[in-house]
Short mmCIF file of C-alpha atoms in Angstrom, two decimals:
data_model
loop_
_atom_site.label_atom_id
_atom_site.label_comp_id
_atom_site.label_asym_id
_atom_site.label_seq_id
_atom_site.Cartn_x
_atom_site.Cartn_y
_atom_site.Cartn_z
CA MET X 1 -3.24 -8.61 -0.74
CA ARG X 2 -1.38 -12.01 -0.85
CA SER X 3 -4.48 -14.10 -1.40
CA VAL X 4 -5.75 -11.71 -4.23
CA SER X 5 -2.27 -11.67 -5.67
CA CYS X 6 -2.16 -15.46 -5.67
CA LEU X 7 -5.52 -15.60 -7.37
CA LEU X 8 -4.60 -13.24 -10.06
CA LEU X 9 -1.09 -14.68 -10.77
CA ILE X 10 -2.11 -18.42 -10.80
CA SER X 11 -5.16 -17.86 -12.82
CA ALA X 12 -3.04 -15.84 -15.36
CA PHE X 13 -0.32 -18.56 -15.69
CA THR X 14 -2.58 -21.69 -15.38
CA GLY X 15 -5.91 -20.59 -16.37
CA SER X 16 -7.33 -22.47 -13.44
CA MET X 17 -9.38 -20.60 -10.68
CA ALA X 18 -9.73 -23.98 -8.94
CA GLN X 19 -5.94 -24.09 -8.53
CA ALA X 20 -5.70 -20.48 -7.65
CA GLY X 21 -8.27 -20.80 -4.91
CA THR X 22 -6.72 -23.92 -3.49
CA VAL X 23 -3.27 -22.27 -3.21
CA ALA X 24 -4.76 -19.07 -1.79
CA ALA X 25 -6.83 -21.08 0.82
CA ALA X 26 -3.65 -23.09 1.80
CA MET X 27 -1.85 -19.90 2.53
CA LEU X 28 -4.75 -18.42 4.48
CA VAL X 29 -5.33 -21.54 6.64
CA SER X 30 -1.67 -22.03 7.49
CA GLN X 31 -1.41 -18.38 8.45
CA GLY X 32 -4.39 -18.65 10.80
CA VAL X 33 -2.86 -21.92 12.33
CA ALA X 34 0.60 -20.38 12.74
CA SER X 35 -0.36 -16.98 13.90
CA PRO X 36 -0.83 -17.82 17.65
CA VAL X 37 2.24 -19.81 17.60
CA LEU X 38 4.27 -16.87 16.38
CA GLY X 39 2.43 -14.57 18.89
CA ARG X 40 3.46 -17.01 21.69
CA MET X 41 7.08 -17.07 20.56
CA ALA X 42 7.04 -13.13 20.36
CA ASP X 43 5.88 -12.99 24.05
CA ARG X 44 8.62 -15.50 25.11
CA VAL X 45 11.69 -14.32 23.08
CA SER X 46 10.59 -10.69 21.96
CA GLN X 47 8.68 -9.37 18.86
CA ARG X 48 11.97 -8.13 17.35
CA LYS X 49 13.61 -11.59 16.94
CA VAL X 50 10.33 -13.26 15.73
CA LEU X 51 9.78 -10.46 13.17
CA LEU X 52 13.23 -10.57 11.81
CA THR X 53 13.41 -14.34 11.63
CA ALA X 54 10.06 -14.71 10.12
CA ALA X 55 10.63 -12.11 7.59
CA LEU X 56 13.64 -13.98 6.28
CA ALA X 57 11.72 -17.22 6.22
CA HIS X 58 8.80 -15.53 4.59
CA ALA X 59 10.85 -14.07 1.89
CA ALA X 60 12.25 -17.61 1.04
CA GLY X 61 8.72 -18.92 1.07
CA MET X 62 7.25 -16.23 -1.05
CA THR X 63 10.23 -16.52 -3.62
CA THR X 64 9.60 -20.23 -3.80
CA LEU X 65 5.93 -19.68 -4.35
CA LEU X 66 6.56 -17.09 -6.96
CA VAL X 67 9.14 -19.34 -8.90
CA SER X 68 6.79 -22.35 -8.62
CA ILE X 69 3.85 -20.46 -10.10
CA VAL X 70 5.75 -18.95 -12.96
CA LEU X 71 7.33 -22.13 -13.93
CA LYS X 72 3.86 -23.81 -13.72
CA ALA X 73 5.10 -26.28 -11.19
CA PRO X 74 2.73 -29.19 -9.99
CA LEU X 75 -0.17 -28.18 -7.65
CA TRP X 76 1.30 -29.93 -4.72
CA LEU X 77 4.41 -27.97 -4.89
CA MET X 78 2.62 -24.61 -5.05
CA ILE X 79 0.49 -25.66 -2.05
CA VAL X 80 3.71 -26.48 -0.05
CA ALA X 81 5.26 -23.06 -0.90
CA ALA X 82 2.06 -21.30 -0.02
CA VAL X 83 1.88 -23.16 3.36
CA ALA X 84 5.55 -22.01 3.93
CA ALA X 85 4.58 -18.47 3.11
CA GLY X 86 1.59 -18.53 5.35
CA CYS X 87 3.30 -20.14 8.42
CA THR X 88 5.94 -17.54 8.31
CA SER X 89 3.56 -14.52 8.09
CA VAL X 90 3.09 -12.79 11.42
CA SER X 91 -0.26 -11.20 12.40
CA PHE X 92 0.96 -7.44 12.19
CA THR X 93 -2.56 -6.44 13.43
CA SER X 94 -1.97 -8.51 16.63
CA PHE X 95 1.65 -7.34 17.08
CA MET X 96 0.77 -3.58 16.69
CA ARG X 97 -2.17 -3.73 19.08
CA ALA X 98 0.26 -5.27 21.72
CA ARG X 99 2.63 -2.45 21.12
CA TRP X 100 -0.08 0.29 21.39
CA ALA X 101 -0.86 -1.20 24.87
CA THR X 102 2.86 -0.68 25.68
CA MET X 103 3.16 2.80 24.25
CA VAL X 104 -0.11 4.70 25.55
CA GLY X 105 -1.93 4.78 28.78
CA PRO X 106 -5.54 3.51 29.47
CA GLY X 107 -7.07 6.83 28.68
CA LEU X 108 -5.74 6.95 25.14
CA LEU X 109 -5.84 3.19 24.29
CA ARG X 110 -9.30 3.26 22.83
CA ALA X 111 -8.34 6.20 20.52
CA ALA X 112 -5.14 4.22 19.58
CA TYR X 113 -7.11 1.10 18.72
CA ALA X 114 -9.68 3.27 16.83
CA MET X 115 -6.83 4.71 14.71
CA GLU X 116 -5.44 1.28 14.17
CA SER X 117 -8.87 0.04 13.08
CA MET X 118 -9.28 3.01 10.65
CA LEU X 119 -5.97 2.15 9.08
CA ASP X 120 -6.90 -1.40 8.61
CA ASP X 121 -10.17 -0.33 6.95
CA THR X 122 -8.04 1.92 4.57
CA ILE X 123 -5.67 -1.03 3.79
CA PHE X 124 -8.71 -3.24 3.02
CA LEU X 125 -9.82 -0.66 0.64
CA VAL X 126 -6.53 0.17 -0.99
CA GLY X 127 -4.44 -3.10 -0.87
CA PRO X 128 -6.72 -5.31 -3.27
CA LEU X 129 -7.03 -2.38 -5.63
CA LEU X 130 -3.21 -1.79 -5.66
CA VAL X 131 -2.31 -5.39 -6.37
CA THR X 132 -5.00 -5.69 -8.99
CA VAL X 133 -3.61 -2.63 -10.86
CA LEU X 134 -0.04 -3.97 -10.52
CA ALA X 135 -0.94 -7.34 -11.88
CA SER X 136 -2.89 -6.07 -14.75
CA ALA X 137 -0.72 -3.00 -15.81
CA VAL X 138 2.76 -4.20 -14.88
CA HIS X 139 3.05 -7.98 -14.69
CA PRO X 140 0.85 -10.71 -13.23
CA ALA X 141 3.61 -11.40 -10.63
CA ALA X 142 3.91 -7.70 -9.64
CA GLY X 143 1.24 -7.87 -7.03
CA LEU X 144 2.75 -10.81 -5.15
CA VAL X 145 6.27 -9.06 -5.43
CA ALA X 146 4.87 -5.93 -3.87
CA CYS X 147 3.47 -7.96 -1.00
CA LEU X 148 6.88 -9.41 -0.37
CA VAL X 149 8.55 -6.03 -0.39
CA LEU X 150 5.95 -4.47 1.95
CA THR X 151 6.25 -7.38 4.42
CA THR X 152 9.94 -7.44 4.50
CA VAL X 153 10.23 -3.56 4.94
CA GLY X 154 7.47 -3.48 7.50
CA SER X 155 8.88 -6.21 9.60
CA VAL X 156 12.31 -4.64 9.80
CA ALA X 157 10.77 -1.16 10.53
CA VAL X 158 8.64 -2.46 13.34
CA ALA X 159 11.46 -4.68 14.65
CA LEU X 160 13.72 -1.62 14.84
CA HIS X 161 11.17 0.43 16.78
CA ARG X 162 12.38 -0.79 20.26
CA ARG X 163 10.48 1.79 22.38
CA SER X 164 7.12 0.25 21.50
CA GLU X 165 8.20 -3.47 21.94
CA PRO X 166 6.33 -5.26 24.81
CA VAL X 167 8.60 -6.57 27.47
CA SER X 168 7.89 -10.06 28.88
CA GLU X 169 8.11 -10.07 32.65
CA PRO X 170 7.12 -13.40 33.91
CA THR X 171 6.63 -13.92 37.58
CA PRO X 172 9.63 -15.46 39.42
CA GLY X 173 9.26 -19.19 39.89
CA ARG X 174 6.45 -19.52 37.49
CA GLY X 175 6.29 -20.35 33.68
CA PRO X 176 5.02 -17.76 31.20
CA GLU X 177 1.40 -16.99 31.67
CA ARG X 178 -1.01 -18.03 28.96
CA ALA X 179 -3.79 -15.99 27.39
CA LEU X 180 -5.96 -19.08 26.98
CA GLY X 181 -6.12 -19.28 30.90
CA VAL X 182 -8.52 -16.37 31.03
CA PRO X 183 -12.21 -17.11 30.60
CA GLY X 184 -12.89 -13.59 29.10
CA VAL X 185 -10.29 -14.33 26.35
CA TRP X 186 -12.31 -17.35 25.14
CA VAL X 187 -15.47 -15.33 25.15
CA LEU X 188 -13.78 -12.81 22.92
CA MET X 189 -12.29 -15.31 20.64
CA ILE X 190 -15.70 -17.11 19.93
CA ALA X 191 -17.36 -13.77 19.54
CA TYR X 192 -14.70 -12.72 17.04
CA ALA X 193 -15.37 -15.99 15.20
CA GLY X 194 -19.02 -15.10 15.03
CA MET X 195 -18.24 -11.54 13.82
CA GLY X 196 -15.83 -13.06 11.14
CA PHE X 197 -18.45 -15.39 10.06
CA GLN X 198 -20.90 -12.49 9.55
CA PHE X 199 -18.17 -10.55 7.53
CA GLY X 200 -17.62 -13.52 5.18
CA ALA X 201 -21.28 -14.13 4.65
CA VAL X 202 -21.88 -10.53 3.95
CA ASP X 203 -19.19 -10.41 1.25
CA VAL X 204 -20.76 -13.31 -0.45
CA THR X 205 -24.16 -11.55 -0.05
CA MET X 206 -22.74 -8.49 -1.93
CA ILE X 207 -21.24 -10.63 -4.68
CA ALA X 208 -24.42 -12.75 -5.15
CA PHE X 209 -26.49 -9.71 -5.10
CA ALA X 210 -24.61 -7.99 -7.81
CA ARG X 211 -24.58 -11.16 -9.98
CA GLU X 212 -28.33 -11.50 -9.59
CA ARG X 213 -28.83 -7.97 -10.89
CA SER X 214 -26.40 -8.75 -13.79
CA THR X 215 -24.04 -6.03 -12.45
CA PRO X 216 -21.06 -8.07 -11.10
CA GLY X 217 -18.91 -4.98 -11.06
CA LEU X 218 -20.98 -3.46 -8.27
CA ALA X 219 -19.77 -6.23 -5.82
CA GLY X 220 -16.54 -4.31 -5.24
CA VAL X 221 -18.45 -1.06 -4.79
CA PHE X 222 -20.68 -2.67 -2.14
CA ILE X 223 -17.77 -4.17 -0.20
CA SER X 224 -15.88 -0.91 -0.32
CA LEU X 225 -18.86 0.95 1.03
CA ILE X 226 -19.05 -1.44 3.91
CA ALA X 227 -15.45 -0.35 4.81
CA VAL X 228 -16.44 3.27 4.41
CA GLY X 229 -19.16 2.92 7.08
CA SER X 230 -16.67 1.20 9.30
CA LEU X 231 -14.02 3.87 8.78
CA ILE X 232 -16.36 6.70 9.67
CA ALA X 233 -17.68 5.00 12.71
CA GLY X 234 -14.27 4.08 13.94
CA LEU X 235 -13.37 7.78 13.97
CA VAL X 236 -16.41 8.85 15.83
CA TYR X 237 -16.24 6.02 18.31
CA GLY X 238 -12.55 6.39 19.09
CA SER X 239 -12.95 10.18 19.82
CA ALA X 240 -16.07 9.91 22.07
CA ASN X 241 -15.94 9.53 25.82
CA TRP X 242 -18.32 6.61 26.53
CA ARG X 243 -19.88 6.20 29.95
CA LEU X 244 -20.61 2.46 29.47
CA SER X 245 -17.95 -0.17 30.32
CA GLN X 246 -16.09 -1.81 27.45
CA ALA X 247 -17.99 -5.07 28.21
CA ARG X 248 -21.36 -3.36 27.75
CA LEU X 249 -20.06 -1.48 24.68
CA LEU X 250 -19.10 -4.74 23.09
CA ALA X 251 -22.64 -6.13 23.69
CA VAL X 252 -24.11 -2.92 22.25
CA THR X 253 -21.98 -2.88 19.20
CA THR X 254 -22.50 -6.57 18.35
CA GLY X 255 -26.18 -6.00 18.71
CA LEU X 256 -26.01 -3.17 16.15
CA LEU X 257 -23.74 -5.33 13.97
CA THR X 258 -26.48 -7.98 13.87
CA LEU X 259 -29.27 -5.76 13.26
CA GLY X 260 -27.43 -3.83 10.50
CA VAL X 261 -27.26 -6.96 8.36
CA VAL X 262 -31.07 -7.83 8.53
CA PRO X 263 -32.15 -5.15 5.85
CA LEU X 264 -29.69 -6.69 3.35
CA ALA X 265 -31.94 -9.74 3.15
CA PHE X 266 -34.83 -7.72 1.77
CA VAL X 267 -33.37 -5.00 -0.49
CA GLU X 268 -33.96 -5.17 -4.25
CA SER X 269 -32.46 -1.97 -5.60
CA PRO X 270 -28.65 -1.63 -6.05
CA LEU X 271 -28.99 2.07 -5.04
CA VAL X 272 -30.73 1.28 -1.88
CA MET X 273 -28.07 -1.52 -1.26
CA CYS X 274 -25.38 1.10 -1.57
CA PHE X 275 -26.98 3.00 1.37
CA LEU X 276 -27.66 -0.03 3.49
CA VAL X 277 -24.19 -1.43 3.17
CA VAL X 278 -22.69 1.73 4.59
CA VAL X 279 -25.28 1.22 7.63
CA ALA X 280 -24.30 -2.37 7.92
CA GLY X 281 -20.59 -1.36 8.23
CA ILE X 282 -21.11 1.23 10.97
CA ALA X 283 -20.77 -1.10 13.97
CA ILE X 284 -17.80 -3.04 12.57
CA SER X 285 -14.96 -0.77 13.80
CA PRO X 286 -16.59 -0.09 17.09
CA ALA X 287 -17.15 -3.80 17.81
CA LEU X 288 -13.56 -4.59 17.10
CA ILE X 289 -12.10 -1.67 19.08
CA ALA X 290 -14.25 -2.71 21.98
CA GLY X 291 -13.01 -6.18 21.58
CA SER X 292 -9.28 -5.13 21.46
CA THR X 293 -9.63 -2.79 24.53
CA LEU X 294 -11.30 -5.55 26.45
CA LEU X 295 -8.57 -8.07 25.58
CA GLU X 296 -5.76 -5.69 26.59
CA SER X 297 -7.36 -5.42 30.08
CA LEU X 298 -7.94 -9.17 30.43
CA ALA X 299 -4.92 -10.91 28.88
CA PRO X 300 -1.65 -11.18 30.94
CA LYS X 301 0.67 -8.31 29.93
CA SER X 302 3.37 -11.00 29.11
CA ALA X 303 1.05 -12.78 26.68
CA LEU X 304 -0.56 -9.82 24.64
CA SER X 305 1.02 -10.70 21.30
CA GLU X 306 -0.34 -14.42 21.75
CA ALA X 307 -3.74 -13.18 22.84
CA PHE X 308 -4.32 -10.71 19.87
CA SER X 309 -3.03 -13.49 17.54
CA TRP X 310 -5.74 -15.86 18.84
CA LEU X 311 -8.35 -13.14 18.16
CA THR X 312 -7.06 -12.72 14.62
CA SER X 313 -6.96 -16.41 13.98
CA PHE X 314 -10.64 -17.00 15.27
CA GLY X 315 -11.87 -14.01 13.29
CA ALA X 316 -10.13 -15.48 10.05
CA LEU X 317 -11.57 -18.90 10.76
CA GLY X 318 -15.01 -17.31 11.02
CA ILE X 319 -14.52 -15.36 7.79
CA ALA X 320 -13.49 -18.43 6.00
CA SER X 321 -16.56 -20.31 7.37
CA GLY X 322 -18.89 -17.52 6.61
CA THR X 323 -17.65 -17.32 3.08
CA ALA X 324 -18.16 -21.01 2.61
CA VAL X 325 -21.58 -21.24 4.09
CA GLY X 326 -22.77 -18.09 2.51
CA GLY X 327 -21.59 -19.33 -0.86
CA GLN X 328 -23.44 -22.52 -0.48
CA LEU X 329 -26.60 -20.83 0.67
CA ALA X 330 -26.38 -18.27 -2.22
CA ASP X 331 -25.98 -21.08 -4.84
CA LEU X 332 -28.97 -23.02 -3.34
CA GLY X 333 -31.16 -19.96 -2.80
CA SER X 334 -30.31 -16.40 -3.19
CA SER X 335 -28.18 -13.47 -1.80
CA ALA X 336 -31.02 -13.08 0.98
CA HIS X 337 -30.06 -16.61 2.24
CA ALA X 338 -26.37 -15.55 2.66
CA ALA X 339 -27.40 -12.41 4.40
CA TRP X 340 -29.41 -14.53 6.95
CA ALA X 341 -26.28 -16.47 7.50
CA GLY X 342 -24.53 -13.30 8.31
CA VAL X 343 -27.19 -12.40 10.78
CA GLY X 344 -26.69 -15.75 12.46
CA GLY X 345 -22.95 -15.19 12.90
CA GLY X 346 -23.70 -11.69 14.50
CA ALA X 347 -26.32 -13.28 16.73
CA VAL X 348 -23.51 -15.64 17.99
CA ALA X 349 -21.31 -12.73 18.86
CA LEU X 350 -24.19 -10.86 20.52
CA VAL X 351 -25.18 -13.94 22.71
CA LEU X 352 -21.60 -14.54 23.65
CA SER X 353 -21.03 -10.88 24.70
CA LEU X 354 -24.18 -10.83 26.78
CA ALA X 355 -23.68 -14.22 28.43
CA GLY X 356 -20.03 -13.57 29.04
CA GLN X 357 -20.41 -10.15 30.75
CA SER X 358 -18.96 -11.43 34.07
CA ALA X 359 -16.04 -13.04 32.43
CA LEU X 360 -15.42 -9.90 30.29
CA ARG X 361 -15.35 -7.67 33.40
CA GLY X 362 -12.86 -10.14 35.14
CA SER X 363 -9.19 -9.93 35.03
CA GLY X 364 -6.12 -12.07 35.12
CA PRO X 365 -5.62 -15.72 34.13
CA VAL X 366 -7.27 -18.56 35.81
CA THR X 367 -5.15 -20.07 38.53
CA GLU X 368 -4.41 -23.75 37.74
CA PRO X 369 -2.80 -26.46 39.96
CA ALA X 370 0.94 -26.45 39.65
CA SER X 371 0.99 -30.03 38.27
CA LYS X 372 -1.35 -29.07 35.53
CA LYS X 373 0.68 -26.08 34.51
CA MET X 374 3.81 -28.24 34.36
CA ALA X 375 1.98 -30.76 32.15
CA VAL X 376 0.79 -27.97 29.82
CA GLN X 377 4.27 -26.54 29.67
CA ASP X 378 5.82 -30.17 28.97
CA GLN X 379 3.44 -30.39 25.98
#
């Protein structure tokens, strides 16, 4: 919602899509970089303190960004404000998944993650629509103001829900455990980057396909239908009692995710595309749910917020990369070329999930020499 609001507001006040894209990108990149840091801080000092502190700093950054845009400040000042807003934006998805692991038992965790994934899909459907309506019907700045209000209220509400807050319990005589010390976490991070690359490339595919058929308005319909497929599949996946292990389920779902994009490179009819994008979205929620469930079992309990933040950051990096590469390929060739890029991203996730089966079935962090741990902590 924030990135869409930035695009709408800056383009309305400056008339420059280039400036709007630059500022929105600065916010997204800074958020991706800062997310694991905030997650690590939450594991060490509590989510509540991080949420409340970050909410206050984020409000200041967003207010500065709003004022700088409305006053048509120099581009560098808008970028600085965007970076401040991005660096103070916690990954709510990561924090909430860590809280579900605290609130429910292993038997209900997959269902909880399924519900969380379905809510995410709903937000991705409704959020951009909401800020677009606010920006066009109320005021160009209304969308960004709504983002600020929602973030502040949500941060305070989650911070006050003490019963679900993860409690850090480091082993006596040892420093806090690191999520990055677990090989399986690395496998998931790179697999998430591959899936994110596919998501970004597929979004570009939808936009390029609609443009090629002189129906640019259909791009939003196609992207929404992907979320519909994911939403339905998440409901089914979360309610089923699967006999396969979560590691095998990740391999199966990433395989389906990859195969689901292949037909998008051959379709010619917008009507057929409407059907195929629903099919392409079916494996999204199951793959993300399997990944979240695996991460909860692999990462140290005292580093769950950090671990989920790493997944979110690598997924966001993948989306940004997939969007950039897919856009270049679509300009040089056609929407089909962007679709094949998406297939490539899915293939990376599939290969990682297959090759990393032993790591994904493991548990606990890798044991490091004490001297190395002290050196890492000193850094």
